C-alpha positions as MATLAB code, in Angstrom:
seq = 'MAFRCQRDSYAREFATTVVSCRPAELQTEGSNGKKEVLSGFQVVLEDTLLFPEGGGQPDDHGTIDGVPVLRVTRRGAQADHFTQTPLTPGREVQVRVDWERRFDHMQQHSGQHLITAVADHLFGLKTTSWELGRLRSVIELDSPSVTTEQVAAIEQSVNEKIRDRLPVNVRELSLDDPEVEQVRGRGLPDDHAGPIRVVTIKSVDSNMCCGTHVSNLSDLQVIKILGTEKGKKNKTNLIFLAGNRVLKWMERSHGTEKALTSLLKCGAEDHVEAVKKLQNSTKLLQKNNLNLLRDLAVHVAHSLRNSPDWGGVVALHRKEGDSEFMNIIANEIGSEETLLFLTVGDEKGAGLFLLAGPAEAVETLGPRLGLDCKCRVAALPPPPGDHRLQAITTLRSHLRMVDNL';
ca = [
    -367.761  144.500   25.756;
    -366.976  141.881   28.399;
    -363.633  140.119   28.000;
    -363.379  136.346   27.670;
    -362.097  136.174   31.267;
    -365.349  137.837   32.400;
    -367.623  135.695   30.226;
    -365.943  132.472   31.402;
    -363.813  132.816   34.517;
    -362.980  129.092   34.461;
    -361.337  129.155   30.999;
    -357.589  128.542   31.257;
    -356.442  129.123   27.665;
    -357.817  130.255   24.311;
    -356.743  131.587   20.921;
    -357.081  135.207   19.806;
    -355.401  137.726   17.493;
    -352.900  140.514   18.165;
    -354.432  143.888   17.267;
    -351.512  146.199   18.026;
    -348.086  146.314   19.672;
    -346.255  149.516   20.590;
    -343.193  150.395   22.706;
    -344.014  151.175   26.341;
    -342.545  151.391   29.821;
    -343.701  149.819   33.080;
    -342.927  151.187   36.517;
    -342.493  148.379   39.003;
    -340.971  147.728   42.401;
    -337.636  145.897   42.439;
    -336.453  143.272   44.917;
    -334.735  146.013   46.941;
    -338.008  147.936   47.308;
    -336.939  150.716   44.951;
    -338.929  151.775   41.901;
    -337.699  150.387   38.585;
    -338.739  151.227   35.039;
    -338.912  148.327   32.578;
    -338.840  148.836   28.831;
    -341.176  146.686   26.779;
    -344.345  146.684   24.701;
    -348.039  147.361   25.191;
    -349.958  144.616   23.404;
    -353.671  144.793   22.597;
    -355.527  141.590   21.712;
    -358.830  141.083   19.932;
    -360.063  139.530   23.189;
    -358.294  138.479   26.350;
    -358.332  135.722   28.918;
    -356.247  137.821   31.322;
    -358.219  140.027   33.704;
    -357.060  143.685   33.848;
    -356.845  145.059   37.369;
    -360.021  146.757   38.573;
    -362.766  146.692   41.182;
    -360.302  145.982   43.980;
    -358.983  142.896   42.184;
    -355.364  142.664   40.938;
    -354.644  141.666   37.355;
    -354.051  138.124   36.141;
    -350.663  136.658   35.335;
    -350.158  134.535   32.254;
    -348.516  134.201   28.850;
    -349.164  135.053   25.208;
    -347.565  132.370   23.035;
    -345.206  131.640   25.933;
    -344.244  135.312   26.404;
    -344.807  136.351   30.046;
    -347.343  139.133   30.594;
    -346.102  141.347   33.431;
    -349.130  143.644   33.791;
    -352.672  143.898   32.422;
    -354.590  147.171   32.637;
    -357.929  148.308   31.245;
    -358.145  151.273   28.881;
    -361.755  151.955   27.974;
    -363.136  148.860   26.256;
    -359.742  147.242   25.685;
    -357.005  145.626   27.790;
    -353.314  146.527   27.550;
    -350.841  143.669   28.117;
    -347.277  144.654   28.997;
    -344.600  142.273   27.680;
    -340.858  142.586   27.158;
    -341.052  140.810   23.801;
    -342.853  142.326   20.770;
    -345.773  140.456   19.177;
    -346.716  140.898   15.522;
    -350.129  142.513   14.832;
    -352.476  140.188   12.923;
    -350.801  137.081   14.352;
    -352.974  134.443   16.024;
    -351.721  133.669   19.527;
    -352.487  131.318   22.392;
    -353.233  132.977   25.728;
    -352.770  131.019   28.974;
    -353.684  132.206   32.454;
    -351.870  131.441   35.708;
    -354.730  129.317   37.008;
    -353.620  129.126   40.645;
    -353.571  132.938   40.883;
    -356.819  133.306   38.904;
    -358.771  130.814   41.049;
    -357.403  132.383   44.228;
    -358.669  135.782   43.087;
    -362.052  134.276   42.180;
    -362.367  132.815   45.673;
    -361.381  136.030   47.451;
    -363.559  138.278   45.286;
    -366.683  136.124   45.539;
    -365.956  135.763   49.248;
    -365.915  139.552   49.565;
    -369.292  139.847   47.844;
    -370.754  137.265   50.226;
    -369.324  138.850   53.397;
    -370.387  142.333   52.270;
    -373.970  141.186   51.628;
    -374.264  139.277   54.913;
    -372.715  142.069   57.012;
    -375.205  144.523   55.493;
    -378.184  142.183   55.906;
    -377.441  141.171   59.510;
    -376.145  144.433   60.989;
    -376.479  147.193   58.372;
    -372.677  147.332   58.024;
    -371.960  148.941   54.650;
    -368.805  148.187   52.656;
    -367.004  151.336   51.509;
    -363.983  149.655   49.851;
    -361.975  146.455   49.818;
    -358.494  145.194   48.942;
    -357.477  141.786   47.654;
    -354.037  141.435   49.210;
    -351.265  138.960   48.488;
    -351.767  137.068   51.775;
    -355.058  138.375   53.148;
    -357.983  140.496   52.026;
    -359.514  143.500   53.771;
    -363.073  144.847   53.664;
    -363.550  148.416   54.913;
    -366.847  148.742   56.801;
    -368.554  152.079   57.416;
    -368.622  151.705   61.200;
    -366.220  152.813   63.953;
    -366.370  149.355   65.528;
    -367.558  145.811   64.935;
    -368.044  143.503   67.912;
    -366.612  140.021   68.303;
    -370.162  138.664   68.381;
    -370.979  140.356   65.071;
    -367.861  138.922   63.445;
    -368.763  135.422   64.665;
    -372.335  135.769   63.361;
    -371.126  136.962   59.931;
    -368.615  134.101   59.675;
    -371.238  131.513   60.636;
    -373.773  132.848   58.132;
    -371.393  133.022   55.143;
    -370.186  129.456   55.730;
    -373.775  128.215   55.987;
    -374.447  129.726   52.554;
    -371.303  128.057   51.173;
    -372.597  124.710   52.450;
    -375.949  125.479   50.786;
    -374.074  125.514   47.445;
    -375.820  128.642   46.208;
    -375.246  129.431   42.512;
    -373.493  132.617   41.359;
    -374.665  134.084   38.047;
    -373.260  136.850   35.843;
    -375.563  138.973   33.680;
    -375.214  142.076   31.525;
    -377.765  144.874   31.787;
    -378.099  147.978   29.660;
    -377.644  151.329   31.392;
    -381.356  152.179   30.969;
    -382.599  148.870   32.409;
    -384.833  149.649   35.437;
    -383.303  146.689   37.286;
    -380.012  148.590   37.490;
    -381.533  150.761   40.238;
    -382.019  147.654   42.421;
    -378.425  146.483   42.071;
    -375.871  147.282   44.739;
    -372.750  149.112   43.556;
    -370.322  151.940   44.241;
    -370.589  153.661   40.864;
    -369.030  153.086   37.457;
    -365.595  154.172   36.165;
    -365.584  157.457   34.226;
    -364.467  155.664   31.059;
    -367.021  152.835   31.322;
    -368.525  151.799   28.017;
    -371.182  149.259   27.094;
    -373.550  147.227   29.269;
    -373.335  146.870   33.057;
    -372.094  143.558   34.437;
    -374.056  142.252   37.427;
    -372.922  139.391   39.667;
    -375.754  137.694   41.584;
    -375.519  135.235   44.471;
    -378.917  133.516   44.472;
    -381.244  134.901   47.165;
    -378.340  136.794   48.767;
    -376.968  139.645   46.667;
    -376.810  141.393   43.284;
    -373.860  143.683   42.703;
    -372.292  145.572   39.807;
    -368.795  144.109   39.314;
    -366.166  143.656   36.625;
    -364.172  140.910   38.391;
    -363.846  137.161   37.960;
    -366.032  134.981   40.208;
    -366.858  131.385   41.089;
    -370.044  129.933   39.585;
    -371.157  128.362   42.866;
    -370.429  129.268   46.492;
    -369.291  125.687   47.093;
    -366.094  126.611   45.199;
    -365.254  128.984   48.046;
    -364.813  125.905   50.315;
    -364.680  127.976   53.514;
    -364.270  131.565   54.754;
    -362.286  132.485   57.849;
    -362.556  135.985   59.317;
    -359.264  136.645   61.096;
    -360.560  139.690   62.981;
    -360.890  143.446   62.675;
    -358.583  146.445   62.820;
    -359.230  150.143   63.266;
    -359.560  151.775   59.859;
    -359.338  155.376   58.731;
    -361.980  158.037   59.395;
    -364.151  156.007   61.811;
    -364.073  152.912   59.618;
    -363.338  149.294   60.593;
    -361.235  146.905   58.516;
    -362.421  143.297   58.483;
    -359.662  140.826   57.535;
    -360.604  137.530   55.895;
    -359.356  134.512   53.977;
    -361.311  132.350   51.539;
    -360.793  128.936   49.991;
    -357.256  127.659   49.535;
    -355.873  130.563   51.582;
    -357.604  129.122   54.650;
    -355.941  125.748   54.055;
    -352.516  127.376   53.642;
    -353.073  129.465   56.784;
    -353.999  126.316   58.722;
    -350.904  124.540   57.415;
    -348.648  127.423   58.535;
    -350.398  127.642   61.902;
    -350.093  123.896   62.450;
    -346.392  124.017   61.574;
    -345.867  126.820   64.092;
    -347.842  124.887   66.712;
    -345.716  121.770   66.218;
    -342.499  123.774   66.490;
    -343.681  125.486   69.693;
    -344.754  122.149   71.173;
    -341.256  120.815   70.587;
    -339.533  123.916   71.970;
    -341.777  124.472   74.987;
    -342.179  120.763   75.847;
    -345.918  121.080   76.380;
    -349.190  120.719   74.494;
    -350.674  123.450   72.314;
    -353.244  124.335   74.958;
    -350.395  125.282   77.340;
    -348.300  127.348   74.898;
    -349.502  130.763   76.070;
    -348.951  130.002   79.752;
    -345.503  128.541   79.019;
    -344.454  131.663   77.097;
    -345.692  133.916   79.912;
    -343.553  131.966   82.412;
    -340.529  132.266   80.127;
    -341.078  136.014   79.763;
    -341.263  136.471   83.533;
    -338.111  134.378   84.023;
    -336.292  136.356   81.350;
    -337.234  139.689   82.939;
    -335.952  138.480   86.338;
    -332.698  137.203   84.825;
    -332.186  140.465   82.934;
    -332.724  142.451   86.134;
    -330.265  140.264   88.067;
    -327.755  140.407   85.239;
    -327.980  144.208   85.136;
    -327.324  144.448   88.875;
    -324.347  142.098   88.597;
    -322.990  144.037   85.623;
    -323.188  147.289   87.604;
    -321.347  145.703   90.539;
    -318.748  144.335   88.133;
    -318.269  147.786   86.569;
    -317.509  149.281   89.988;
    -315.057  146.451   90.730;
    -313.327  146.852   87.342;
    -313.019  150.611   87.888;
    -311.315  150.123   91.257;
    -309.006  147.441   89.829;
    -307.932  149.736   86.997;
    -307.407  152.609   89.396;
    -305.183  150.489   91.638;
    -303.290  148.819   88.804;
    -299.502  149.413   88.606;
    -300.051  150.230   84.894;
    -302.354  153.135   85.758;
    -301.608  156.314   83.823;
    -301.126  157.334   80.211;
    -303.586  155.298   78.143;
    -305.757  152.594   79.766;
    -307.662  150.306   77.404;
    -310.193  147.613   78.305;
    -312.497  145.370   76.274;
    -315.323  143.213   77.620;
    -317.589  141.089   75.458;
    -320.535  141.380   77.866;
    -321.445  144.976   78.586;
    -323.289  148.056   77.411;
    -322.997  151.830   77.458;
    -324.075  151.962   81.109;
    -321.301  149.493   82.047;
    -318.685  151.754   80.437;
    -320.132  154.942   81.921;
    -320.063  153.476   85.434;
    -316.372  152.614   85.018;
    -315.543  156.083   83.689;
    -317.497  157.837   86.453;
    -315.981  155.657   89.190;
    -312.462  156.369   87.942;
    -313.174  160.070   87.463;
    -309.660  160.792   86.225;
    -308.885  163.739   83.989;
    -305.192  162.847   83.648;
    -305.543  159.356   82.163;
    -307.008  158.623   78.723;
    -309.555  155.817   79.097;
    -310.610  153.717   76.091;
    -313.339  151.096   76.721;
    -315.050  148.752   74.270;
    -317.906  146.248   74.658;
    -319.446  143.714   72.286;
    -318.502  140.692   70.231;
    -315.030  141.030   68.698;
    -316.369  139.825   65.331;
    -319.492  141.989   65.344;
    -320.684  145.496   66.046;
    -320.214  147.077   69.463;
    -319.751  150.284   71.450;
    -316.707  152.237   72.609;
    -316.106  154.998   75.102;
    -313.284  157.520   75.112;
    -312.771  159.616   78.257;
    -309.984  161.658   79.788;
    -308.301  165.018   79.188;
    -310.668  167.211   77.177;
    -307.990  168.214   74.661;
    -307.049  164.585   74.017;
    -310.686  163.477   73.552;
    -311.358  166.383   71.173;
    -308.254  165.523   69.143;
    -308.542  161.717   69.068;
    -312.350  161.411   69.091;
    -312.909  162.398   65.446;
    -310.192  159.939   64.361;
    -312.298  157.147   65.901;
    -315.547  158.453   64.422;
    -316.683  159.923   67.756;
    -318.717  163.118   67.955;
    -316.941  165.385   70.435;
    -320.264  166.191   72.092;
    -320.649  162.552   73.121;
    -318.112  160.128   74.547;
    -319.891  156.866   73.597;
    -320.180  155.763   69.964;
    -321.039  152.672   67.973;
    -318.353  150.451   66.503;
    -319.252  149.008   63.096;
    -318.133  145.454   62.336;
    -315.169  145.951   59.931;
    -312.841  143.058   58.997;
    -310.210  142.187   61.584;
    -310.050  143.070   65.260;
    -311.097  146.727   65.077;
    -310.737  147.290   68.819;
    -307.047  146.313   68.799;
    -306.574  148.620   65.829;
    -308.210  151.467   67.769;
    -306.085  150.773   70.865;
    -302.943  150.758   68.716;
    -304.013  154.082   67.243;
    -304.434  155.521   70.728;
    -301.037  154.303   71.877;
    -299.398  155.718   68.764;
    -300.774  159.112   69.801;
    -299.612  158.787   73.416;
    -296.770  161.216   72.841;
    -299.224  163.756   71.518;
    -301.498  163.192   74.538;
    -298.592  163.797   76.915;
    -297.868  167.087   75.193;
    -301.447  168.367   75.608;
];
């Protein structure tokens, strides 16, 4: 039996009856990316307006009498709706679909059918799978490569057919209908029951499908193929957008273009060249800065060596610097009698420190500063307060111990 959402993809709400409601759990992904298990109820309705995930298409979102439905899955000839509020069996309820999500899925799914048919017709490129993603959709083509010219030809052809306003019809055929053999498809689910649903784009394609679709290609508005990527096992992934997703993509792209125009002080046609010039300038500045930092490290090392305070514990912090800066200082000094403690980085953020000097002192004090004795440079986390002053104070408090080593 086809669900109401499959018989009329444009319906936004309807009344039905609760058949059953039983306790259930739903595994989902939390905001932190970790798996979470939600406790709730599996609700079965006499019929449903909410599409259960299948055929590469995610499930619908919506409500049953105002109760949010968090997941819809197909089980044989029925759909299971997961809610966190129980619903009484036998009760008549109003089902509403999240129309923005539903129509988006209709546009992407019908767009996939159209691209798949055109790619096969023009170049014999067979679709092996597809994914309707949150931001973009991907069609896997059974070819190790697809040329730029082929992509352009496919995009031009599908948009011509959208402008031709070709109708899209949905029919049901029995399993023994001879016409089934002429219909494109990738097989039926093991638990399929009842007639076969066939989606036909007039004079373009007939395909077995359980998903929700537009009734006319004009509802797709436009299709934009963003390009291709290397797929798995000598396949090619074709990335596309359809309908409102193209408009949203253009809006984001235009916003980025305006921001870059303001930052780079040039027109959009000059953005790439302006960024290249900035990259080259940055590389030159980084190279010059590195050379200056090395020269400065040598100068600092000599200044420390010649300082009247030389000996015991010598501590130095510099905001600008890196591990190489500290290593140059330590190597230039080359003292095994003086304990050298260097830090670099922002005082209020993370940084690096180096501890060098008598081996016994480094082995004793290193672990107290979180330093592996096999390495003399370690990262400083950003704790509250001035952690470098705290570390220097710790070193000075152990000066007597250092002198006794």
